[in-house]
PDB file of C-alpha atoms and ligand atoms in Angstrom:
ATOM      1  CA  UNK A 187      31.883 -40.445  15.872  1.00 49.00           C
ATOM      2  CA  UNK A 188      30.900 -36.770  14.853  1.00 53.00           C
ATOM      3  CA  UNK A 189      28.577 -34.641  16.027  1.00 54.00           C
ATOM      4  CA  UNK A 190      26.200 -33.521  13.533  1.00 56.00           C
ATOM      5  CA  UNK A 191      23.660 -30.556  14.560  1.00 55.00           C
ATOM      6  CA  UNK A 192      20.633 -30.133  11.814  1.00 58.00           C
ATOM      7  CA  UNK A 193      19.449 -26.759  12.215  1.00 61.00           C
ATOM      8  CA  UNK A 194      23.232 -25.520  11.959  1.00 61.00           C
ATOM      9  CA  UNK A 195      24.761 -24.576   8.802  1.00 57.00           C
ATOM     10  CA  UNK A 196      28.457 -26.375   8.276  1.00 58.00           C
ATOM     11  CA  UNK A 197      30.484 -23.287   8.689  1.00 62.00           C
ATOM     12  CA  UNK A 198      33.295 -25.138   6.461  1.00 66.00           C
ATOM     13  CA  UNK A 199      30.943 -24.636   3.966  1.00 66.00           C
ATOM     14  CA  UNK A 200      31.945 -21.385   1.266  1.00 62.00           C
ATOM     15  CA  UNK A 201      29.257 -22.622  -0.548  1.00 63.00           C
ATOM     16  CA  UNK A 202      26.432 -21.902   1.814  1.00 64.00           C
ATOM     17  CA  UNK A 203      24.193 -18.916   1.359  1.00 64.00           C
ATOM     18  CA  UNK A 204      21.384 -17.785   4.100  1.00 64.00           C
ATOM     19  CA  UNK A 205      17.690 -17.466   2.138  1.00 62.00           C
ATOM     20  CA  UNK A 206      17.149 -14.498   1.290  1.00 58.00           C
ATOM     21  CA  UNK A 207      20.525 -13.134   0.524  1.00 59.00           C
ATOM     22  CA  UNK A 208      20.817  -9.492   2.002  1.00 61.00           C
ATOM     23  CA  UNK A 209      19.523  -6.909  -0.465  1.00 63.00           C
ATOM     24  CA  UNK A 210      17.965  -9.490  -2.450  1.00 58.00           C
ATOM     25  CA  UNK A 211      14.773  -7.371  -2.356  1.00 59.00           C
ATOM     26  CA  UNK A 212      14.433  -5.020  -4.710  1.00 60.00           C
ATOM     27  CA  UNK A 213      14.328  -1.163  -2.939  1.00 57.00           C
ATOM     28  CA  UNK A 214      12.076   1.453  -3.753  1.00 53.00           C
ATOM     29  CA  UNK A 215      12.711   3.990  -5.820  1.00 61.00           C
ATOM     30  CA  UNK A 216      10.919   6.595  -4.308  1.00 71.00           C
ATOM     31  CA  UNK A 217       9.211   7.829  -1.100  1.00 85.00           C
ATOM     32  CA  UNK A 218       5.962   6.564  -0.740  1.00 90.00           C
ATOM     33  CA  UNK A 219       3.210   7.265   2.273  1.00 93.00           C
ATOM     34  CA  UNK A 220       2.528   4.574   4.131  1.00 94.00           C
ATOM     35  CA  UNK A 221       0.283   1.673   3.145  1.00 95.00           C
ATOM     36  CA  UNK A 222      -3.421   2.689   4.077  1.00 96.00           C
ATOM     37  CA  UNK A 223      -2.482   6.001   1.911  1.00 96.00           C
ATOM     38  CA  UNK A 224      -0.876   4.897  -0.765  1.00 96.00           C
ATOM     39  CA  UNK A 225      -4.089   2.318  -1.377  1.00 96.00           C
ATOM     40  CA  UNK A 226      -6.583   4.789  -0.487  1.00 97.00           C
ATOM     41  CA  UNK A 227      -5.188   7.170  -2.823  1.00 96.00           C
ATOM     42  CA  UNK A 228      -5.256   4.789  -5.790  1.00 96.00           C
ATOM     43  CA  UNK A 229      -9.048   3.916  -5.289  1.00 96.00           C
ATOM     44  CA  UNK A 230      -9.582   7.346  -4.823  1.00 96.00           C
ATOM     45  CA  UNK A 231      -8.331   7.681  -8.473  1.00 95.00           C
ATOM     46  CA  UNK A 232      -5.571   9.910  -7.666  1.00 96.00           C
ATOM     47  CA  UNK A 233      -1.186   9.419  -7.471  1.00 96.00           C
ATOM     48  CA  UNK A 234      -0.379   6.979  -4.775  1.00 95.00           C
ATOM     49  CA  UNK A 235       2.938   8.758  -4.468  1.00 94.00           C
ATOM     50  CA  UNK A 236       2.186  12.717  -4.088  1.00 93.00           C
ATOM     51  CA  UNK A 237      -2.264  12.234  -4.140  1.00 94.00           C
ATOM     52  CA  UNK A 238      -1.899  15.806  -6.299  1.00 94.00           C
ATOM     53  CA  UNK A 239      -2.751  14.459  -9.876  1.00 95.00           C
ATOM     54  CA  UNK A 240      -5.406  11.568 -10.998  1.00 96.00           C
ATOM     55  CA  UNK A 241      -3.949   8.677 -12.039  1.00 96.00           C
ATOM     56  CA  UNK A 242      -6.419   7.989 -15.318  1.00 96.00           C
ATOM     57  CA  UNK A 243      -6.236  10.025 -18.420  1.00 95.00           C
ATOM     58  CA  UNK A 244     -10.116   8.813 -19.251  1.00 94.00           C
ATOM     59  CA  UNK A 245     -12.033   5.653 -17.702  1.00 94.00           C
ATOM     60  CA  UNK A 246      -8.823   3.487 -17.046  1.00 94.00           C
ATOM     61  CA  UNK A 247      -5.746   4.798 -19.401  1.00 95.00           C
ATOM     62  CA  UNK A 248      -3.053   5.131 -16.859  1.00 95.00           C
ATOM     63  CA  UNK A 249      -1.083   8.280 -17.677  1.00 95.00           C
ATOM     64  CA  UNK A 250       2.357   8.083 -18.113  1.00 94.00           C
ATOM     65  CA  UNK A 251       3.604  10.057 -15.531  1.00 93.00           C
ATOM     66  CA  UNK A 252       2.341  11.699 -12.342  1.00 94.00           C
ATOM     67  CA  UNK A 253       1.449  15.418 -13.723  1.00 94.00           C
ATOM     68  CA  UNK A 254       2.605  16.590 -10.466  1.00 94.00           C
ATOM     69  CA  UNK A 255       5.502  14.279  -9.106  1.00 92.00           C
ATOM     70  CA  UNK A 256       6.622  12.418 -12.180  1.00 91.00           C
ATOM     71  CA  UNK A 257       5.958   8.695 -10.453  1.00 92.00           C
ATOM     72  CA  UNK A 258       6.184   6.217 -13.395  1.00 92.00           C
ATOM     73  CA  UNK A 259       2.761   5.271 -13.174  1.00 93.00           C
ATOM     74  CA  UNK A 260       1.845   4.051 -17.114  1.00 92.00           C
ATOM     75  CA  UNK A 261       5.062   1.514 -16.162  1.00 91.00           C
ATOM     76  CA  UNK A 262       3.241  -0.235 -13.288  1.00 90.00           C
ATOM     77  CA  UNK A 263       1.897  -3.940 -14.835  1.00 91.00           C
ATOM     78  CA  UNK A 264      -1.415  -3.505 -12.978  1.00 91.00           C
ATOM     79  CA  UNK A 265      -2.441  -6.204 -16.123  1.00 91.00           C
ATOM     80  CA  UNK A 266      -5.153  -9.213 -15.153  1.00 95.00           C
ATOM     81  CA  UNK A 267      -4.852  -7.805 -11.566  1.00 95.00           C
ATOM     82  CA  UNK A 268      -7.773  -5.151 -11.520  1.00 96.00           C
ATOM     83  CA  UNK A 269     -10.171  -7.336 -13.359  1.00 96.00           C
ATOM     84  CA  UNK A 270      -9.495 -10.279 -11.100  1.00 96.00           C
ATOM     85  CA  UNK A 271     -10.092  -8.288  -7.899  1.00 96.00           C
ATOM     86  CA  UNK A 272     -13.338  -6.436  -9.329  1.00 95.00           C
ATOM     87  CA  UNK A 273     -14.612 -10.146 -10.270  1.00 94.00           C
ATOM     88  CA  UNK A 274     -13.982 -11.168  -6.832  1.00 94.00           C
ATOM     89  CA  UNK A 275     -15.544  -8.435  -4.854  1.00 93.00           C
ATOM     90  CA  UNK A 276     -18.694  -7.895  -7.434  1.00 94.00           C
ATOM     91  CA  UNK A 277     -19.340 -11.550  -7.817  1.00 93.00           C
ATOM     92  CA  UNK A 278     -19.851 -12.903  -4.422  1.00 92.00           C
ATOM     93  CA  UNK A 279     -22.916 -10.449  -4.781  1.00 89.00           C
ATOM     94  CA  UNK A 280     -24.240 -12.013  -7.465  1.00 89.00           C
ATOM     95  CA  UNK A 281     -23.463 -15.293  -6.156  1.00 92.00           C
ATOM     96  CA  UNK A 282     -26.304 -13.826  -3.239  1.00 91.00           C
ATOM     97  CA  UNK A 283     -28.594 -13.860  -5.833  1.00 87.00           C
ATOM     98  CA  UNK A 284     -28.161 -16.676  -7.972  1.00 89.00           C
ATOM     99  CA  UNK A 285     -28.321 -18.642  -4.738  1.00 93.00           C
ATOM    100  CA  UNK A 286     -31.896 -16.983  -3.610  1.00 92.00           C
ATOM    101  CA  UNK A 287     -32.928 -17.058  -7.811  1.00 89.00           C
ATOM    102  CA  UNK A 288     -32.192 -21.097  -7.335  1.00 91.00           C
ATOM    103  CA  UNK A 289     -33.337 -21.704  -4.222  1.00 93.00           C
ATOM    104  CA  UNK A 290     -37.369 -20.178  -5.022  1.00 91.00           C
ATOM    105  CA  UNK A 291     -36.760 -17.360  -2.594  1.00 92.00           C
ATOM    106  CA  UNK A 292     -36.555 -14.151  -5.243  1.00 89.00           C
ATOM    107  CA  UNK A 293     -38.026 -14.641  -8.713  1.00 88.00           C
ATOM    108  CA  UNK A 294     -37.740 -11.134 -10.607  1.00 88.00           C
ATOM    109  CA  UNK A 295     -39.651 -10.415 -13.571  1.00 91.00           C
ATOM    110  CA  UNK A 296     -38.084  -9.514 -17.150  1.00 93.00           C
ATOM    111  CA  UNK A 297     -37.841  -6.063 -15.975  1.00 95.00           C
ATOM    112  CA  UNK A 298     -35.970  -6.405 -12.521  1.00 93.00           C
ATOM    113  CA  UNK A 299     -34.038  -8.585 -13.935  1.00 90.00           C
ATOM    114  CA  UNK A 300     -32.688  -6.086 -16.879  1.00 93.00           C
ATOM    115  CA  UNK A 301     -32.110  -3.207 -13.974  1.00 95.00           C
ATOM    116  CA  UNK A 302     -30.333  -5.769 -11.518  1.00 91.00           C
ATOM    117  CA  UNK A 303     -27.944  -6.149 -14.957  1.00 91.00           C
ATOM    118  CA  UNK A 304     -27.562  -2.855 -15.547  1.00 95.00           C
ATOM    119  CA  UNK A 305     -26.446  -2.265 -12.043  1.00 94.00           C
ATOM    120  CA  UNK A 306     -24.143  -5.463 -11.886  1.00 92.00           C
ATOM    121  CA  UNK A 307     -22.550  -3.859 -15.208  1.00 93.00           C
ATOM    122  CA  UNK A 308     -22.156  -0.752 -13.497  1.00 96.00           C
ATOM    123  CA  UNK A 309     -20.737  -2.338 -10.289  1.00 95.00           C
ATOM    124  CA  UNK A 310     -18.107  -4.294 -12.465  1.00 95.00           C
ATOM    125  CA  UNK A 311     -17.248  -0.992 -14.533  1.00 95.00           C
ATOM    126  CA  UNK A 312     -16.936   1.068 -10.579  1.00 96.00           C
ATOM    127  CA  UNK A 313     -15.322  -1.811  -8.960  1.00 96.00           C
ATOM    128  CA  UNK A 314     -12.722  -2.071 -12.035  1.00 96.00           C
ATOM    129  CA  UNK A 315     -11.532   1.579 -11.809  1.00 96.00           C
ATOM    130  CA  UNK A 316     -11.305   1.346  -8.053  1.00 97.00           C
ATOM    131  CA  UNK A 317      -9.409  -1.823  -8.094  1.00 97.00           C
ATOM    132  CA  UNK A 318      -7.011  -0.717 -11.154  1.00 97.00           C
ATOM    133  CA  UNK A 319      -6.012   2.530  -8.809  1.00 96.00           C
ATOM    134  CA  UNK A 320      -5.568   0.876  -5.655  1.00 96.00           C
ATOM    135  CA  UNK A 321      -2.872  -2.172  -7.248  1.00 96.00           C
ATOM    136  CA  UNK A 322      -1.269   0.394  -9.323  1.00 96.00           C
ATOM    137  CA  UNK A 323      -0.557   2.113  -5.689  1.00 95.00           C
ATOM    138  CA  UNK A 324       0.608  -0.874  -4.821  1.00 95.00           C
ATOM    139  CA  UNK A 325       2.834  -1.281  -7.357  1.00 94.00           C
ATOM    140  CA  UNK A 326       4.199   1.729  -7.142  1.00 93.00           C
ATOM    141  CA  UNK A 327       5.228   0.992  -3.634  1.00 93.00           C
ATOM    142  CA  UNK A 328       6.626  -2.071  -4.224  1.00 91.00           C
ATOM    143  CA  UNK A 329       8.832  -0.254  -6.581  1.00 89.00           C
ATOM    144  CA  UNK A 330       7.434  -3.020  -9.446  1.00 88.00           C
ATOM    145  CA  UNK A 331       8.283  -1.483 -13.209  1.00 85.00           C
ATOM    146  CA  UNK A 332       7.419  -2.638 -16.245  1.00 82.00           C
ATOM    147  CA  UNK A 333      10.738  -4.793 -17.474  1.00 77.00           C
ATOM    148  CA  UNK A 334      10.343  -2.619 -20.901  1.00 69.00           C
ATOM    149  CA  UNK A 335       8.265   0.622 -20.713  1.00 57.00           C
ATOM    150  CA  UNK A 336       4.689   0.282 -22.110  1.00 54.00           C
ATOM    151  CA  UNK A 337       4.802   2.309 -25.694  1.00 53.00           C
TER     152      UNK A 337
HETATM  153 ZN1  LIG B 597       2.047  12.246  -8.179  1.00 89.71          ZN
END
């Protein structure tokens, strides 16, 4: 009779491989501050790496590099991210007031209703460039390029 143990791995085995293999992770290239600085830094518009240089050449064109430390930052694939997140946070606010709109409790007239979209524009447009900083600081200590450089 043998003695078969389930949470062991058969040693025999040269086939067996622990998940994740050591190194498996990709390494950063670079020296990044910690977390809370690296994000605060992005939604504060400016390098996640060195904080020296803003990261947006105009409302939310990435420049290519850091003008100050050279971080890669056009090659971070920020993509659907920053629109996703600024949806999220802006639109449980609206949800507040489609909910009170629906339920009798606010009824705005033509008027408020044309400033409250104005300002949820505005919030999308704030909450956009906030969000596209901080996940590019992410990114960019995660050490996650762009496969192929954006042109
Ligand atoms: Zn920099």
């Amino acid at each position: 009779m043998t003695n078969i143990t389930m949470n062991q791995p058969p040693a025999e085995d040269p086939e067996f491989e622990r998940w994740p293999p050591p190194q498996a992770a990709p390494q950063p290239e670079r020296l990044m501050p910690d977390w809370p600085v690296t994000i605060w830094r992005g939604l504060c518009g400016r390098c996640p790496q060195c904080g020296a240089a803003p990261i947006f050449d105009g409302y939310l064109k990435v420049h290519k590099t850091c003008l100050h430390c050279a971080a890669p930052l056009g090659d971070m694939p920020a993509d659907d991210a920053p629109p996703y997140v600024a949806m999220l946070v802006v639109l449980h606010f609206v949800a507040l007031f489609v909910v009170l709109f629906f339920k009798g409790y606010y009824q705005p007239g033509l008027l408020t209703a044309g400033v409250l979209l104005l300002a949820l524009a505005a919030a999308c447009m704030i909450a956009l460039r906030l969000a596209k900083g901080a996940i590019i600081g992410i990114l960019l200590k995660l050490g996650l390029k762009r496969e192929v450089p954006n042109g």
